[in-house]
mmCIF file of C-alpha atoms and ligand atoms in Angstrom:
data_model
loop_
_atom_site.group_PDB
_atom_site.id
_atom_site.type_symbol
_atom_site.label_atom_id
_atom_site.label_comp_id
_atom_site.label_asym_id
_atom_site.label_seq_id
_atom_site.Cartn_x
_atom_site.Cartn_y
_atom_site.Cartn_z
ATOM 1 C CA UNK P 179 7.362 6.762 -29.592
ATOM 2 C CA UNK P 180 8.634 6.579 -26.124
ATOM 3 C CA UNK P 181 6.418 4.433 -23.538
ATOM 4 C CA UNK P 182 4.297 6.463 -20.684
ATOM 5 C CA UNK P 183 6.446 6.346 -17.697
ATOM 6 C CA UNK P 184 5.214 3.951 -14.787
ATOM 7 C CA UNK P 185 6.379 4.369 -11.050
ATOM 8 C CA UNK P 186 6.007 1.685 -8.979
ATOM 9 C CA UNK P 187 6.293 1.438 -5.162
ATOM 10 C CA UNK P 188 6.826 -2.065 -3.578
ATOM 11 C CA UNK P 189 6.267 -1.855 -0.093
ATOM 12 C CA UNK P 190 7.212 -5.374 0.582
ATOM 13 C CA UNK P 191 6.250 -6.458 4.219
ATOM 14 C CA UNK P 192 5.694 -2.816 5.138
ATOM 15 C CA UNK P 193 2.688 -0.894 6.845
ATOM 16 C CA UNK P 194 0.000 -0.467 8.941
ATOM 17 C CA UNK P 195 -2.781 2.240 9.201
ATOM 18 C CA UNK P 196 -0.908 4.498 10.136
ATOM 19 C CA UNK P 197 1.267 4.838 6.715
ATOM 20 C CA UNK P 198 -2.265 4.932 4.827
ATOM 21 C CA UNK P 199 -1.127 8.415 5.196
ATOM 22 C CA UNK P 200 1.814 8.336 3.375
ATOM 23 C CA UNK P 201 -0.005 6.617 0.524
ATOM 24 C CA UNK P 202 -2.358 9.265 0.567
ATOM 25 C CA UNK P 203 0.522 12.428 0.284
ATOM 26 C CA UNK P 204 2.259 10.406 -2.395
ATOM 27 C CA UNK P 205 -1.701 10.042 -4.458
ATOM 28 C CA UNK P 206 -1.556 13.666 -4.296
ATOM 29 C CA UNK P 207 1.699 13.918 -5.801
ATOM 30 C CA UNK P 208 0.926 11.549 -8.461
ATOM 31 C CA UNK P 209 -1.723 13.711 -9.260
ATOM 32 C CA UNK P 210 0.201 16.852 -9.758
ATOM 33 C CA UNK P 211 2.088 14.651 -12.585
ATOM 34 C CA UNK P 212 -0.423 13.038 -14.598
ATOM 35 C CA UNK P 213 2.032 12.257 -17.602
ATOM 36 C CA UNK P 214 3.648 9.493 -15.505
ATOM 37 C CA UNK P 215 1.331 6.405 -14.080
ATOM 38 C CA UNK P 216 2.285 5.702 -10.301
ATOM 39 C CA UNK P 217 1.011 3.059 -8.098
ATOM 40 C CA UNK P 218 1.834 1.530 -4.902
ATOM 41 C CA UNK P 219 1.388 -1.515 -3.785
ATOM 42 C CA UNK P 220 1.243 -1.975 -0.012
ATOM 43 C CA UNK P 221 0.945 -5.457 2.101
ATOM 44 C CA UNK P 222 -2.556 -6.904 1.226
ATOM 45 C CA UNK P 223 -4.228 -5.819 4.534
ATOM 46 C CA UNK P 224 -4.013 -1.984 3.505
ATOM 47 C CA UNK P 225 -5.740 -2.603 -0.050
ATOM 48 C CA UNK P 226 -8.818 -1.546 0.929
ATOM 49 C CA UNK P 227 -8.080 1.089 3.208
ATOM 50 C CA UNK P 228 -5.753 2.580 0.894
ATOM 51 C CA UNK P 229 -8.556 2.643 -1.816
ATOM 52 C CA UNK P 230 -10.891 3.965 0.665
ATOM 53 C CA UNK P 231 -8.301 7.015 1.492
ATOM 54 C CA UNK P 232 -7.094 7.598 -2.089
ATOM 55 C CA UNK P 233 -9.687 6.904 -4.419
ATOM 56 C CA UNK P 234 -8.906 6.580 -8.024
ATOM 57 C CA UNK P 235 -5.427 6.146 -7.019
ATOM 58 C CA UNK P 236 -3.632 3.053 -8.595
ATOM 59 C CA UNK P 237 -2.782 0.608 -5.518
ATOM 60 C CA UNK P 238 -1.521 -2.899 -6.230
ATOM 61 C CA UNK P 239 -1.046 -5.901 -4.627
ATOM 62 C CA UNK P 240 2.503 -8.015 -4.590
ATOM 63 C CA UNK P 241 1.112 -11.308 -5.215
ATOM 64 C CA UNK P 242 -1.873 -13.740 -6.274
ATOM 65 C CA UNK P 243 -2.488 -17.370 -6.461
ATOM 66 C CA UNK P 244 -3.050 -18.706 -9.811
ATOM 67 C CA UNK P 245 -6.152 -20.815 -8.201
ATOM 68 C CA UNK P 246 -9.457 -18.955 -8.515
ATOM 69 C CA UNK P 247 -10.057 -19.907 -5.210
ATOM 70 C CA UNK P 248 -9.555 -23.599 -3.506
ATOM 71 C CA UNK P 249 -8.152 -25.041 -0.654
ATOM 72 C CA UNK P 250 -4.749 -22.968 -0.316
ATOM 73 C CA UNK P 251 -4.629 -22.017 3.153
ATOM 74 C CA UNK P 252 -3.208 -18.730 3.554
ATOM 75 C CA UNK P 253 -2.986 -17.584 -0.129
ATOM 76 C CA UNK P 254 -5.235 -15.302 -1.890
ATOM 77 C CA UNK P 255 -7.042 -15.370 -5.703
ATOM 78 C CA UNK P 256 -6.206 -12.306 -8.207
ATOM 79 C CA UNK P 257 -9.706 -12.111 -7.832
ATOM 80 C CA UNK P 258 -10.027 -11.059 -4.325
ATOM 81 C CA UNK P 259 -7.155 -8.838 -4.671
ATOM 82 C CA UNK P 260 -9.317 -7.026 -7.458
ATOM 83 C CA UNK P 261 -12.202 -6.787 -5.246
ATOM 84 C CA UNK P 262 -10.136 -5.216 -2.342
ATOM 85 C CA UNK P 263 -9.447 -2.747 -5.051
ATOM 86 C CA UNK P 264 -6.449 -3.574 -6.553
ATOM 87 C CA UNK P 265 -5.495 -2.797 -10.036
ATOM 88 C CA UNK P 266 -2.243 -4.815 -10.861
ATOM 89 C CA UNK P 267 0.041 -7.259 -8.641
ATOM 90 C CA UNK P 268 3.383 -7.471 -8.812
ATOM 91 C CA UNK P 269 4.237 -11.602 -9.659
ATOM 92 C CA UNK P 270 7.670 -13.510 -9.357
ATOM 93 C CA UNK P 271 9.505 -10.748 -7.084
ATOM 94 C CA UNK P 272 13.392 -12.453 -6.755
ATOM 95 C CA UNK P 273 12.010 -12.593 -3.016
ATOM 96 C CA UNK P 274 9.148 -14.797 -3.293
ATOM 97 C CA UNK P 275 11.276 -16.379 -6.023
ATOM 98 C CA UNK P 276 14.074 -17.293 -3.273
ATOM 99 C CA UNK P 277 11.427 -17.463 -0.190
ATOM 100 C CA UNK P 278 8.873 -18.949 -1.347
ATOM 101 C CA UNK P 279 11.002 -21.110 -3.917
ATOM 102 C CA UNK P 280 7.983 -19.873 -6.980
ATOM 103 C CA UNK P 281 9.024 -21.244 -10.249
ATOM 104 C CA UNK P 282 9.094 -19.362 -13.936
ATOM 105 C CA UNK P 283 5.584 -21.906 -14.218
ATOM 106 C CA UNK P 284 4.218 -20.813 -11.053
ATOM 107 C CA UNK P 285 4.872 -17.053 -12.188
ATOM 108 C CA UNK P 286 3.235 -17.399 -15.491
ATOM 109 C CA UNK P 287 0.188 -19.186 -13.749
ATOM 110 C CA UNK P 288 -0.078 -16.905 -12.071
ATOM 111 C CA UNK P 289 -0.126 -13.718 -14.586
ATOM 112 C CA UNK P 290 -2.425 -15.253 -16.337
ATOM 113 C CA UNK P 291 -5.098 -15.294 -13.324
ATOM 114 C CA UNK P 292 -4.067 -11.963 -12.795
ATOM 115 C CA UNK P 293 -5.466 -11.082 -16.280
ATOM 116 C CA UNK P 294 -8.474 -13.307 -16.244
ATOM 117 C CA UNK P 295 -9.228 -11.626 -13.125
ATOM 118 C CA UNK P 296 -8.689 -7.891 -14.799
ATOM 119 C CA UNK P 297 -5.581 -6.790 -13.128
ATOM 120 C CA UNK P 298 -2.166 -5.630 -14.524
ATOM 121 C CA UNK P 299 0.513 -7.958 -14.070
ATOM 122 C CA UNK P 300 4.222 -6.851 -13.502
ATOM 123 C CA UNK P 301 6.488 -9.704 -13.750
ATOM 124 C CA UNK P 302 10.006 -9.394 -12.122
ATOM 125 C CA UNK P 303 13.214 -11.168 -13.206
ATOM 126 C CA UNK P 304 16.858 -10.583 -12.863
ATOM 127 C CA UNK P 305 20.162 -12.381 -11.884
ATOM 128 C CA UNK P 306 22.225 -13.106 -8.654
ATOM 129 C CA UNK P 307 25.815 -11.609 -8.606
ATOM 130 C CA UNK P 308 26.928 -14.925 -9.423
ATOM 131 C CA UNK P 309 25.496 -15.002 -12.190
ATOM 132 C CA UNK P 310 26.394 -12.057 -13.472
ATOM 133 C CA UNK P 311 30.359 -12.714 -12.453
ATOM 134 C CA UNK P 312 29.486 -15.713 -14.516
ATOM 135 C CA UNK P 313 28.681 -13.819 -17.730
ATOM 136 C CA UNK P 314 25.224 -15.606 -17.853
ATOM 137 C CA UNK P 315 23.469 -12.943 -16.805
ATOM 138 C CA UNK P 316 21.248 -11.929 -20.316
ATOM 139 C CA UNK P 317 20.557 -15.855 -20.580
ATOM 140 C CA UNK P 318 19.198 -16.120 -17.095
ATOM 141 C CA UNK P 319 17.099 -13.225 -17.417
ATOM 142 C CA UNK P 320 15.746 -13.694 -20.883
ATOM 143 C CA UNK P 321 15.222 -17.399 -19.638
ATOM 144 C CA UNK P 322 13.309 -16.526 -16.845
ATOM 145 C CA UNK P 323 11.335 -14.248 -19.045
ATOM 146 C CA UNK P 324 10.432 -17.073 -21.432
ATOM 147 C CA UNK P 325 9.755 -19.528 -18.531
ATOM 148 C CA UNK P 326 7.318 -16.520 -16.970
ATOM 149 C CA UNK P 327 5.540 -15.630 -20.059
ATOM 150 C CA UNK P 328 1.845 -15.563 -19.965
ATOM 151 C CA UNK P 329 0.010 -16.770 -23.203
ATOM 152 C CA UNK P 330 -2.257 -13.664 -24.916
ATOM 153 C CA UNK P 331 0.577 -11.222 -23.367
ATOM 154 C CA UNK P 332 -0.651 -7.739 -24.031
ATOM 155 C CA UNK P 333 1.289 -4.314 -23.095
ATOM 156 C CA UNK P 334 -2.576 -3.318 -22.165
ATOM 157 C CA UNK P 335 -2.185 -5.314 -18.751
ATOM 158 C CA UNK P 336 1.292 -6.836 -18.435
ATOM 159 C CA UNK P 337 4.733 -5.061 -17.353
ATOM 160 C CA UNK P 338 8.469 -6.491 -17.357
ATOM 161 C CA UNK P 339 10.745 -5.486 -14.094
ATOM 162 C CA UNK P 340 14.139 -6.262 -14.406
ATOM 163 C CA UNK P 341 15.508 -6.476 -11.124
ATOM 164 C CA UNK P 342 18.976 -7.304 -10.759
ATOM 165 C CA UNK P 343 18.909 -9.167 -7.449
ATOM 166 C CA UNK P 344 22.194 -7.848 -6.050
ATOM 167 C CA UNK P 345 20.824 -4.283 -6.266
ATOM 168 C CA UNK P 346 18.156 -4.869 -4.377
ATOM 169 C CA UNK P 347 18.347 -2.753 -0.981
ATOM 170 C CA UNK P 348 21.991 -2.970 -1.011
ATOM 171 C CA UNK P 349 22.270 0.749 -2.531
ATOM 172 C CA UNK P 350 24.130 -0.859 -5.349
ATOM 173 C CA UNK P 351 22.824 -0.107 -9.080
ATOM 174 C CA UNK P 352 23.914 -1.530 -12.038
ATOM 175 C CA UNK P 353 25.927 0.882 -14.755
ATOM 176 C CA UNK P 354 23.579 2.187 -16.928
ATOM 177 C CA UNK P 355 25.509 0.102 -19.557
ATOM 178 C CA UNK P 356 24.530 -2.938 -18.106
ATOM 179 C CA UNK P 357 21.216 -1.575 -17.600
ATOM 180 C CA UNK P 358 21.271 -0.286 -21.238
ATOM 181 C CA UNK P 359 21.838 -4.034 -22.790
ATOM 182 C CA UNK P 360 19.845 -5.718 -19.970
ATOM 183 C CA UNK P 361 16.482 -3.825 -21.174
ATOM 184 C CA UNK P 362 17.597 -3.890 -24.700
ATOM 185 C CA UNK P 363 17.864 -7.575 -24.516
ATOM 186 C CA UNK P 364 14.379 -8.105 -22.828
ATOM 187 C CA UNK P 365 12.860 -6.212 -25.578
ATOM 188 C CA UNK P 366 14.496 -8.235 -28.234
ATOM 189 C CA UNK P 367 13.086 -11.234 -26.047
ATOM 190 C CA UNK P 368 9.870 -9.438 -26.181
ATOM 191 C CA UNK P 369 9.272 -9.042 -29.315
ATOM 192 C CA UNK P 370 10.412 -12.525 -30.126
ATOM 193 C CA UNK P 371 7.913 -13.721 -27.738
ATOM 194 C CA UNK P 372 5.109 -11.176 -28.711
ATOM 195 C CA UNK P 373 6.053 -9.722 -32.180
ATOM 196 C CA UNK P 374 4.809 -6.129 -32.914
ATOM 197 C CA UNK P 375 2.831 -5.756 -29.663
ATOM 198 C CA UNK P 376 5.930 -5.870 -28.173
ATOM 199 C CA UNK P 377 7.508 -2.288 -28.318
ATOM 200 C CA UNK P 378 4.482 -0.655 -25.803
ATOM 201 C CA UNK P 379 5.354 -3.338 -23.020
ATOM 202 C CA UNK P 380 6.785 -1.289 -20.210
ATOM 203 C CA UNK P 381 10.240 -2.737 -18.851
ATOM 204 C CA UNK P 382 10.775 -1.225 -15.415
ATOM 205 C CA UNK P 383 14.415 -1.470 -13.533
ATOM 206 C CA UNK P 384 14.465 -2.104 -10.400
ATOM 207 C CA UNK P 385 16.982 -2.242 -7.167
ATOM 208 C CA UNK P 386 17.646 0.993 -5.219
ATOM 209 C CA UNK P 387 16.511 3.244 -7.129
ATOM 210 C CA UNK P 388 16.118 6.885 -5.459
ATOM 211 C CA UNK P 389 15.890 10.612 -5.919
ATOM 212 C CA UNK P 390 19.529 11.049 -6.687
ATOM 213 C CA UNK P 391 19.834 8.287 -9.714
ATOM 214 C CA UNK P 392 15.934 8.065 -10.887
ATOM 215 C CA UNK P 393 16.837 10.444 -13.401
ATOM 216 C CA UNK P 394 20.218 9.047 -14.602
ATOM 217 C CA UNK P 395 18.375 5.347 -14.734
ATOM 218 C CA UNK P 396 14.946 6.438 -16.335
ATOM 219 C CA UNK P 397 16.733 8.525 -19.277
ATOM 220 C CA UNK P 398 18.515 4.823 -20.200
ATOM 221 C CA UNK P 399 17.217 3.485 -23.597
ATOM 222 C CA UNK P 400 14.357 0.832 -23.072
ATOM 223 C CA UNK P 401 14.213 2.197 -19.142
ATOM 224 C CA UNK P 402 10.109 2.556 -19.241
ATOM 225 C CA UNK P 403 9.807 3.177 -15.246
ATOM 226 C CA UNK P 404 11.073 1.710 -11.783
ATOM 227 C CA UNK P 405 9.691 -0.238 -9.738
ATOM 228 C CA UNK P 406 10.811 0.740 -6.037
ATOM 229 C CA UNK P 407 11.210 -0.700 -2.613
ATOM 230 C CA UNK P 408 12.892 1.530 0.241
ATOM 231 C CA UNK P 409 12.487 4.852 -1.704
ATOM 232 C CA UNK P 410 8.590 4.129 -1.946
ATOM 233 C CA UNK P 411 7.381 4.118 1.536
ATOM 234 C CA UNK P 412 7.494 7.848 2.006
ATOM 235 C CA UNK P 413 6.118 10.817 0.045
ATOM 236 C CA UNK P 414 9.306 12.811 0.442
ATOM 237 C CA UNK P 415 11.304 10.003 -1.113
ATOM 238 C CA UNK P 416 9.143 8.908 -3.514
ATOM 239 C CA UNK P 417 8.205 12.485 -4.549
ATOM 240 C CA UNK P 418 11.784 13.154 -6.829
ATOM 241 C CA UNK P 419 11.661 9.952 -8.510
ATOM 242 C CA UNK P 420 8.145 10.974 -9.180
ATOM 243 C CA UNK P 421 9.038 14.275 -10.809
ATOM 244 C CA UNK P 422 12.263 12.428 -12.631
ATOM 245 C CA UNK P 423 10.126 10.153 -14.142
ATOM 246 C CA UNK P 424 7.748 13.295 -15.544
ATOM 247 C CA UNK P 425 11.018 15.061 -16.970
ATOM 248 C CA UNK P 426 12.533 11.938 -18.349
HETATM 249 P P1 13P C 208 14.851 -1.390 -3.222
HETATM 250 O O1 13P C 208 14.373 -0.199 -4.033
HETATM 251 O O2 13P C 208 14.601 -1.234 -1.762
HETATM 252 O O3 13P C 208 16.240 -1.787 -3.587
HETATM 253 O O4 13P C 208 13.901 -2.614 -3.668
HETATM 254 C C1 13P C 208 13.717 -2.877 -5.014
HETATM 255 C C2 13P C 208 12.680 -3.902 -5.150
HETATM 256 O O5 13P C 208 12.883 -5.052 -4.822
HETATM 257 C C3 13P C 208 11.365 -3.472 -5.669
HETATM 258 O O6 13P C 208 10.571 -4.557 -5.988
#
């Protein structure tokens, strides 16, 4: 049985109050499609306002600390994410991964705070065109998805993103061949990992996705969602890959 579709808007170091309005247009469009789970999750200052103004609405965060709390100046706990009102945080974006230099340890850390702490947990992996040239681009993916792996993994609280790095905001997207194996392979990685439990994981793809290929990308085998960065910020952009998602 195919996985419930899950849309995910990342609006990386995007927003202030005034786009709590744009969250709120694109709550009432996920609510029109209730067959498909949507979320968004905005910079950590609009958590709570975005709660406040969409209520039962699923809003994320796009990191935690794997601390409970401590001195990390600047960071926050899973658990103060969840009492701002998030529901899930996205963990081990290629970004932060590059940026902030996190490691596959640091990542799985970090998912498993996220749990204890009663949020979902989407962790992100994918190559660099390099690698891909290279032909490694399965090995470093699945590797990075070993390295990441939180212990007592359930699809109840924990989602894959495959993110090919190069196809993030560069308007490039893999062929859905590539895109085909890629999420084939992370379920066989998955379930080697996992065993049965492993088949209701959601794998997302990720990496400019939009209105005009959501439905070519979410109709790939093993394609369980997207989880999107430009695309997400407004309703009328986020709205089609919405409604692709709900007719996939
Ligand atoms: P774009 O959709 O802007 O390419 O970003 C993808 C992404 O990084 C989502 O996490």
């Amino acid at each position: 049985m195919a996985n419930r579709k899950y849309i995910v808007g990342n609006w990386k170091m995007n927003g202030l109050r005034a786009q709590l309005s744009d969250i709120a247009d694109i709550a009432e469009l996920a609510e029109s499609h209730k067959d498909v789970d949507v979320a968004i999750c905005p910079p950590v200052t609009l958590i709570a306002q975005a709660t406040d103004k969409a209520p039962g609405f699923m809003i994320g965060a796009q990191d935690c600390h794997f601390a409970n709390n401590g001195a990390h100046t600047g960071c926050l706990s899973a658990e103060m994410i969840g009492e701002a009102g998030a529901k899930l945080t996205i963990l081990g974006h290629s970004e932060r991964r590059t940026d902030q230099h996190e490691t596959d340890a640091e990542v799985k850390a970090k998912a498993q705070a996220a749990h204890a702490a009663g949020l979902g947990a989407i962790i992100c992996v994918g190559e660099t065109e390099q690698e891909r040239d290279a032909g490694k681009a399965i090995d470093v993916v699945c590797g990075q998805l070993e390295g990441s792996f939180p212990d007592n993994a359930d699809a109840a609280w924990l989602t894959i993103a495959y993110e090919p790095v190069w196809a993030i905001g560069t308007g490039r997207v893999p062929e859905v061949s590539d895109v085909e194996e890629m999420h084939a392979a992370i379920r066989t990685k998955l379930t080697e990992l996992m065993g049965k439990g492993a088949g209701a994981v959601r794998i997302l793809y990720g990496g400019s996705m939009n209105g005009a290929n959501a439905a070519q990308l979410l109709a790939v085998s093993n394609v369980d969602g997207g989880l999107v960065g430009g695309a997400s910020l407004t309703a009328e952009k986020f709205g089609p890959i919405i409604k692709a998602a709900a007719e996939a």
